[in-house]
Amino acid sequence: MVDEPVLVRVVVAEVGEGLAGVLVGVAADAVILCTLDDLGLSGTTGRIQVIGVTCMAVLWAVNFLVTRPRQLRAFKSAVPVADVSVLDRPAEQTRQLLRGRFRMAAFIAVTTLAGAYLLHFPLFGLQFQLMLAFGLVHTRRTAIWWERRHRVHLWKPALSAVGRENYRRSPYYATPAVGSSLADTA
């Protein structure tokens, strides 16, 4: 299993990356509010910004609603892991989780600040922050609920280690829930 990508808890990865992105986004928004004199909310620019953020938020929320049944089916078809000791790579798991959080935080910081200072659309980064916030709600309503109901933990290869396409194609893995965890306390 050394050559195979490290598996991380789905809930821990999604919640961690979402919170990292939202918190960095809030900090970037605070910088923008403190440094820009005009947010460009009046006139055509303001309408474009508000319509853009609203449309992206609605589209992302609808996307979560549409894909929820498919995601629940994927959870149901999770491959049981017979030997839980193969998942015992805490240093590598922590490294991959932190890497994913850092990548998400960097993406949000760059898009938020570049949107404000280069594109002159201060609300540009807000749409990504809203997507992450919706993602946190979606994770709460699907993955955490499903784990509690079925008394398992869902695992998947770390997105930061395998890339988006390999992550999408890889199955979910399930292990029995033992002891307290983020899913039990969230």
PDB file of C-alpha atoms in Angstrom:
ATOM      1  CA  MET A   1       0.000   0.000   0.000  1.00  0.00           C
ATOM      2  CA  VAL A   2       3.041   2.274   0.151  1.00  0.00           C
ATOM      3  CA  ASP A   3       2.792   3.043  -3.591  1.00  0.00           C
ATOM      4  CA  GLU A   4      -0.928   3.733  -3.421  1.00  0.00           C
ATOM      5  CA  PRO A   5      -2.192   7.204  -2.500  1.00  0.00           C
ATOM      6  CA  VAL A   6      -2.987   7.814   1.117  1.00  0.00           C
ATOM      7  CA  LEU A   7      -6.663   7.665   2.066  1.00  0.00           C
ATOM      8  CA  VAL A   8      -8.143  10.481   4.135  1.00  0.00           C
ATOM      9  CA  ARG A   9     -11.510  10.857   5.828  1.00  0.00           C
ATOM     10  CA  VAL A  10     -13.935  12.504   3.411  1.00  0.00           C
ATOM     11  CA  VAL A  11     -15.645  14.594   6.084  1.00  0.00           C
ATOM     12  CA  VAL A  12     -12.405  15.805   7.633  1.00  0.00           C
ATOM     13  CA  ALA A  13     -10.972  16.769   4.237  1.00  0.00           C
ATOM     14  CA  GLU A  14     -14.095  18.571   3.000  1.00  0.00           C
ATOM     15  CA  VAL A  15     -14.774  20.433   6.241  1.00  0.00           C
ATOM     16  CA  GLY A  16     -11.123  21.403   6.649  1.00  0.00           C
ATOM     17  CA  GLU A  17     -10.734  22.708   3.116  1.00  0.00           C
ATOM     18  CA  GLY A  18     -14.072  24.519   3.260  1.00  0.00           C
ATOM     19  CA  LEU A  19     -13.304  26.226   6.559  1.00  0.00           C
ATOM     20  CA  ALA A  20      -9.795  27.179   5.421  1.00  0.00           C
ATOM     21  CA  GLY A  21     -11.186  28.766   2.272  1.00  0.00           C
ATOM     22  CA  VAL A  22     -13.993  30.610   4.029  1.00  0.00           C
ATOM     23  CA  LEU A  23     -11.733  31.960   6.787  1.00  0.00           C
ATOM     24  CA  VAL A  24      -9.058  33.160   4.351  1.00  0.00           C
ATOM     25  CA  GLY A  25     -11.816  34.639   2.190  1.00  0.00           C
ATOM     26  CA  VAL A  26     -13.199  36.591   5.127  1.00  0.00           C
ATOM     27  CA  ALA A  27      -9.703  37.892   5.885  1.00  0.00           C
ATOM     28  CA  ALA A  28      -9.216  38.892   2.227  1.00  0.00           C
ATOM     29  CA  ASP A  29     -12.622  40.602   2.252  1.00  0.00           C
ATOM     30  CA  ALA A  30     -11.595  42.549   5.359  1.00  0.00           C
ATOM     31  CA  VAL A  31      -8.428  43.696   3.577  1.00  0.00           C
ATOM     32  CA  ILE A  32     -10.490  44.768   0.579  1.00  0.00           C
ATOM     33  CA  LEU A  33     -12.996  46.666   2.725  1.00  0.00           C
ATOM     34  CA  CYS A  34     -10.202  48.454   4.578  1.00  0.00           C
ATOM     35  CA  THR A  35      -8.160  49.400   1.524  1.00  0.00           C
ATOM     36  CA  LEU A  36     -10.642  50.151  -1.250  1.00  0.00           C
ATOM     37  CA  ASP A  37     -12.477  53.452  -1.217  1.00  0.00           C
ATOM     38  CA  ASP A  38     -15.182  52.361  -3.646  1.00  0.00           C
ATOM     39  CA  LEU A  39     -16.504  48.811  -3.926  1.00  0.00           C
ATOM     40  CA  GLY A  40     -18.062  49.605  -7.273  1.00  0.00           C
ATOM     41  CA  LEU A  41     -21.559  48.648  -6.190  1.00  0.00           C
ATOM     42  CA  SER A  42     -23.225  51.506  -8.051  1.00  0.00           C
ATOM     43  CA  GLY A  43     -24.045  51.596 -11.724  1.00  0.00           C
ATOM     44  CA  THR A  44     -23.432  48.850 -14.249  1.00  0.00           C
ATOM     45  CA  THR A  45     -20.389  47.452 -12.460  1.00  0.00           C
ATOM     46  CA  GLY A  46     -22.380  47.010  -9.273  1.00  0.00           C
ATOM     47  CA  ARG A  47     -25.211  45.256 -11.062  1.00  0.00           C
ATOM     48  CA  ILE A  48     -22.790  42.924 -12.840  1.00  0.00           C
ATOM     49  CA  GLN A  49     -21.126  42.027  -9.550  1.00  0.00           C
ATOM     50  CA  VAL A  50     -24.362  41.392  -7.677  1.00  0.00           C
ATOM     51  CA  ILE A  51     -25.914  39.423 -10.549  1.00  0.00           C
ATOM     52  CA  GLY A  52     -22.739  37.375 -10.973  1.00  0.00           C
ATOM     53  CA  VAL A  53     -22.494  36.454  -7.297  1.00  0.00           C
ATOM     54  CA  THR A  54     -26.214  35.709  -7.073  1.00  0.00           C
ATOM     55  CA  CYS A  55     -26.221  33.532 -10.208  1.00  0.00           C
ATOM     56  CA  MET A  56     -23.170  31.569  -9.082  1.00  0.00           C
ATOM     57  CA  ALA A  57     -24.691  31.018  -5.617  1.00  0.00           C
ATOM     58  CA  VAL A  58     -27.977  29.800  -7.092  1.00  0.00           C
ATOM     59  CA  LEU A  59     -26.249  27.548  -9.630  1.00  0.00           C
ATOM     60  CA  TRP A  60     -24.003  26.029  -6.955  1.00  0.00           C
ATOM     61  CA  ALA A  61     -26.930  25.428  -4.586  1.00  0.00           C
ATOM     62  CA  VAL A  62     -28.906  23.737  -7.376  1.00  0.00           C
ATOM     63  CA  ASN A  63     -25.834  21.668  -8.247  1.00  0.00           C
ATOM     64  CA  PHE A  64     -25.688  20.341  -4.686  1.00  0.00           C
ATOM     65  CA  LEU A  65     -29.387  19.479  -4.744  1.00  0.00           C
ATOM     66  CA  VAL A  66     -29.123  17.705  -8.093  1.00  0.00           C
ATOM     67  CA  THR A  67     -25.994  15.712  -7.263  1.00  0.00           C
ATOM     68  CA  ARG A  68     -27.054  14.700  -3.744  1.00  0.00           C
ATOM     69  CA  PRO A  69     -28.848  11.458  -4.779  1.00  0.00           C
ATOM     70  CA  ARG A  70     -25.854  10.407  -6.889  1.00  0.00           C
ATOM     71  CA  GLN A  71     -23.495  11.095  -3.998  1.00  0.00           C
ATOM     72  CA  LEU A  72     -25.654   9.074  -1.597  1.00  0.00           C
ATOM     73  CA  ARG A  73     -25.581   6.157  -4.059  1.00  0.00           C
ATOM     74  CA  ALA A  74     -21.790   6.446  -4.199  1.00  0.00           C
ATOM     75  CA  PHE A  75     -21.658   6.360  -0.397  1.00  0.00           C
ATOM     76  CA  LYS A  76     -23.854   3.264  -0.404  1.00  0.00           C
ATOM     77  CA  SER A  77     -21.492   1.494  -2.798  1.00  0.00           C
ATOM     78  CA  ALA A  78     -18.441   2.258  -0.637  1.00  0.00           C
ATOM     79  CA  VAL A  79     -15.895  -0.545  -0.634  1.00  0.00           C
ATOM     80  CA  PRO A  80     -15.449  -1.998   2.862  1.00  0.00           C
ATOM     81  CA  VAL A  81     -11.872  -2.012   4.115  1.00  0.00           C
ATOM     82  CA  ALA A  82     -11.187  -5.345   5.767  1.00  0.00           C
ATOM     83  CA  ASP A  83      -7.777  -4.459   7.212  1.00  0.00           C
ATOM     84  CA  VAL A  84      -8.065  -1.053   8.915  1.00  0.00           C
ATOM     85  CA  SER A  85      -4.319  -1.052   9.632  1.00  0.00           C
ATOM     86  CA  VAL A  86      -3.666  -0.065   5.992  1.00  0.00           C
ATOM     87  CA  LEU A  87      -5.215   3.315   6.835  1.00  0.00           C
ATOM     88  CA  ASP A  88      -2.798   3.863   9.714  1.00  0.00           C
ATOM     89  CA  ARG A  89      -0.530   6.456   8.096  1.00  0.00           C
ATOM     90  CA  PRO A  90      -1.248   9.504  10.287  1.00  0.00           C
ATOM     91  CA  ALA A  91       1.788  11.553   9.267  1.00  0.00           C
ATOM     92  CA  GLU A  92       1.023  11.208   5.560  1.00  0.00           C
ATOM     93  CA  GLN A  93      -2.708  11.766   6.114  1.00  0.00           C
ATOM     94  CA  THR A  94      -2.023  14.947   8.090  1.00  0.00           C
ATOM     95  CA  ARG A  95       0.401  16.162   5.420  1.00  0.00           C
ATOM     96  CA  GLN A  96      -2.168  15.621   2.658  1.00  0.00           C
ATOM     97  CA  LEU A  97      -4.973  17.249   4.664  1.00  0.00           C
ATOM     98  CA  LEU A  98      -2.825  20.318   5.378  1.00  0.00           C
ATOM     99  CA  ARG A  99      -1.747  20.458   1.751  1.00  0.00           C
ATOM    100  CA  GLY A 100      -5.376  20.461   0.618  1.00  0.00           C
ATOM    101  CA  ARG A 101      -6.286  23.186   3.100  1.00  0.00           C
ATOM    102  CA  PHE A 102      -3.342  25.315   2.048  1.00  0.00           C
ATOM    103  CA  ARG A 103      -4.205  24.931  -1.642  1.00  0.00           C
ATOM    104  CA  MET A 104      -7.830  25.922  -1.034  1.00  0.00           C
ATOM    105  CA  ALA A 105      -6.835  28.902   1.117  1.00  0.00           C
ATOM    106  CA  ALA A 106      -4.319  30.074  -1.488  1.00  0.00           C
ATOM    107  CA  PHE A 107      -6.881  29.747  -4.294  1.00  0.00           C
ATOM    108  CA  ILE A 108      -9.471  31.775  -2.381  1.00  0.00           C
ATOM    109  CA  ALA A 109      -6.957  34.453  -1.373  1.00  0.00           C
ATOM    110  CA  VAL A 110      -5.663  34.855  -4.926  1.00  0.00           C
ATOM    111  CA  THR A 111      -9.102  34.933  -6.575  1.00  0.00           C
ATOM    112  CA  THR A 112     -10.560  37.308  -4.011  1.00  0.00           C
ATOM    113  CA  LEU A 113      -7.670  39.772  -4.061  1.00  0.00           C
ATOM    114  CA  ALA A 114      -7.091  39.520  -7.829  1.00  0.00           C
ATOM    115  CA  GLY A 115     -10.785  40.065  -8.470  1.00  0.00           C
ATOM    116  CA  ALA A 116     -10.757  43.188  -6.350  1.00  0.00           C
ATOM    117  CA  TYR A 117      -7.468  44.757  -7.349  1.00  0.00           C
ATOM    118  CA  LEU A 118      -6.862  43.522 -10.911  1.00  0.00           C
ATOM    119  CA  LEU A 119     -10.382  43.058 -12.305  1.00  0.00           C
ATOM    120  CA  HIS A 120     -11.896  45.845 -10.173  1.00  0.00           C
ATOM    121  CA  PHE A 121     -14.728  43.523  -9.089  1.00  0.00           C
ATOM    122  CA  PRO A 122     -14.451  43.385  -5.287  1.00  0.00           C
ATOM    123  CA  LEU A 123     -17.295  40.880  -4.990  1.00  0.00           C
ATOM    124  CA  PHE A 124     -15.674  38.405  -7.415  1.00  0.00           C
ATOM    125  CA  GLY A 125     -14.111  36.275  -4.671  1.00  0.00           C
ATOM    126  CA  LEU A 126     -17.329  36.253  -2.674  1.00  0.00           C
ATOM    127  CA  GLN A 127     -18.902  33.761  -5.079  1.00  0.00           C
ATOM    128  CA  PHE A 128     -16.181  31.210  -4.305  1.00  0.00           C
ATOM    129  CA  GLN A 129     -16.603  31.795  -0.594  1.00  0.00           C
ATOM    130  CA  LEU A 130     -20.344  31.223  -0.931  1.00  0.00           C
ATOM    131  CA  MET A 131     -19.665  27.997  -2.829  1.00  0.00           C
ATOM    132  CA  LEU A 132     -17.467  26.788   0.011  1.00  0.00           C
ATOM    133  CA  ALA A 133     -20.089  27.764   2.584  1.00  0.00           C
ATOM    134  CA  PHE A 134     -22.725  25.835   0.628  1.00  0.00           C
ATOM    135  CA  GLY A 135     -20.260  22.953   0.438  1.00  0.00           C
ATOM    136  CA  LEU A 136     -19.960  22.920   4.231  1.00  0.00           C
ATOM    137  CA  VAL A 137     -23.747  22.776   4.568  1.00  0.00           C
ATOM    138  CA  HIS A 138     -23.883  20.056   1.921  1.00  0.00           C
ATOM    139  CA  THR A 139     -21.224  18.008   3.727  1.00  0.00           C
ATOM    140  CA  ARG A 140     -23.185  18.363   6.954  1.00  0.00           C
ATOM    141  CA  ARG A 141     -26.410  17.254   5.297  1.00  0.00           C
ATOM    142  CA  THR A 142     -24.986  14.346   3.298  1.00  0.00           C
ATOM    143  CA  ALA A 143     -21.650  12.888   4.382  1.00  0.00           C
ATOM    144  CA  ILE A 144     -21.872  13.472   8.135  1.00  0.00           C
ATOM    145  CA  TRP A 145     -25.521  12.388   8.233  1.00  0.00           C
ATOM    146  CA  TRP A 146     -24.741   9.284   6.156  1.00  0.00           C
ATOM    147  CA  GLU A 147     -21.765   8.316   8.329  1.00  0.00           C
ATOM    148  CA  ARG A 148     -23.817   8.646  11.514  1.00  0.00           C
ATOM    149  CA  ARG A 149     -26.746   6.713  10.098  1.00  0.00           C
ATOM    150  CA  HIS A 150     -24.618   3.820   8.836  1.00  0.00           C
ATOM    151  CA  ARG A 151     -22.003   3.951  11.628  1.00  0.00           C
ATOM    152  CA  VAL A 152     -19.070   4.042   9.226  1.00  0.00           C
ATOM    153  CA  HIS A 153     -16.336   6.447   8.216  1.00  0.00           C
ATOM    154  CA  LEU A 154     -15.955   7.261   4.537  1.00  0.00           C
ATOM    155  CA  TRP A 155     -12.475   7.473   3.045  1.00  0.00           C
ATOM    156  CA  LYS A 156     -11.098   8.540  -0.300  1.00  0.00           C
ATOM    157  CA  PRO A 157      -7.644   9.259  -1.738  1.00  0.00           C
ATOM    158  CA  ALA A 158      -6.466  12.776  -0.908  1.00  0.00           C
ATOM    159  CA  LEU A 159      -7.467  15.166  -3.682  1.00  0.00           C
ATOM    160  CA  SER A 160      -4.170  17.009  -3.314  1.00  0.00           C
ATOM    161  CA  ALA A 161      -2.268  13.757  -3.929  1.00  0.00           C
ATOM    162  CA  VAL A 162      -4.123  12.224  -6.872  1.00  0.00           C
ATOM    163  CA  GLY A 163      -5.647  15.129  -8.809  1.00  0.00           C
ATOM    164  CA  ARG A 164      -9.259  15.939  -9.621  1.00  0.00           C
ATOM    165  CA  GLU A 165      -9.951  13.267 -12.262  1.00  0.00           C
ATOM    166  CA  ASN A 166      -8.445  10.387 -10.288  1.00  0.00           C
ATOM    167  CA  TYR A 167     -10.311  11.617  -7.212  1.00  0.00           C
ATOM    168  CA  ARG A 168     -13.628  11.581  -9.081  1.00  0.00           C
ATOM    169  CA  ARG A 169     -13.021   8.092 -10.481  1.00  0.00           C
ATOM    170  CA  SER A 170     -11.855   6.529  -7.220  1.00  0.00           C
ATOM    171  CA  PRO A 171     -14.457   4.744  -5.091  1.00  0.00           C
ATOM    172  CA  TYR A 172     -15.337   5.565  -1.539  1.00  0.00           C
ATOM    173  CA  TYR A 173     -13.995   3.260   1.146  1.00  0.00           C
ATOM    174  CA  ALA A 174     -15.817   2.496   4.393  1.00  0.00           C
ATOM    175  CA  THR A 175     -14.546   1.496   7.799  1.00  0.00           C
ATOM    176  CA  PRO A 176     -16.588   0.918  10.946  1.00  0.00           C
ATOM    177  CA  ALA A 177     -16.900   3.994  13.122  1.00  0.00           C
ATOM    178  CA  VAL A 178     -15.064   3.396  16.363  1.00  0.00           C
ATOM    179  CA  GLY A 179     -14.907   5.965  19.154  1.00  0.00           C
ATOM    180  CA  SER A 180     -15.649   9.652  18.796  1.00  0.00           C
ATOM    181  CA  SER A 181     -14.742  11.618  15.703  1.00  0.00           C
ATOM    182  CA  LEU A 182     -15.598  14.766  13.832  1.00  0.00           C
ATOM    183  CA  ALA A 183     -18.645  13.053  12.356  1.00  0.00           C
ATOM    184  CA  ASP A 184     -19.915  12.180  15.832  1.00  0.00           C
ATOM    185  CA  THR A 185     -19.486  15.690  17.221  1.00  0.00           C
ATOM    186  CA  ALA A 186     -20.427  17.819  14.217  1.00  0.00           C
TER     187      ALA A 186
END
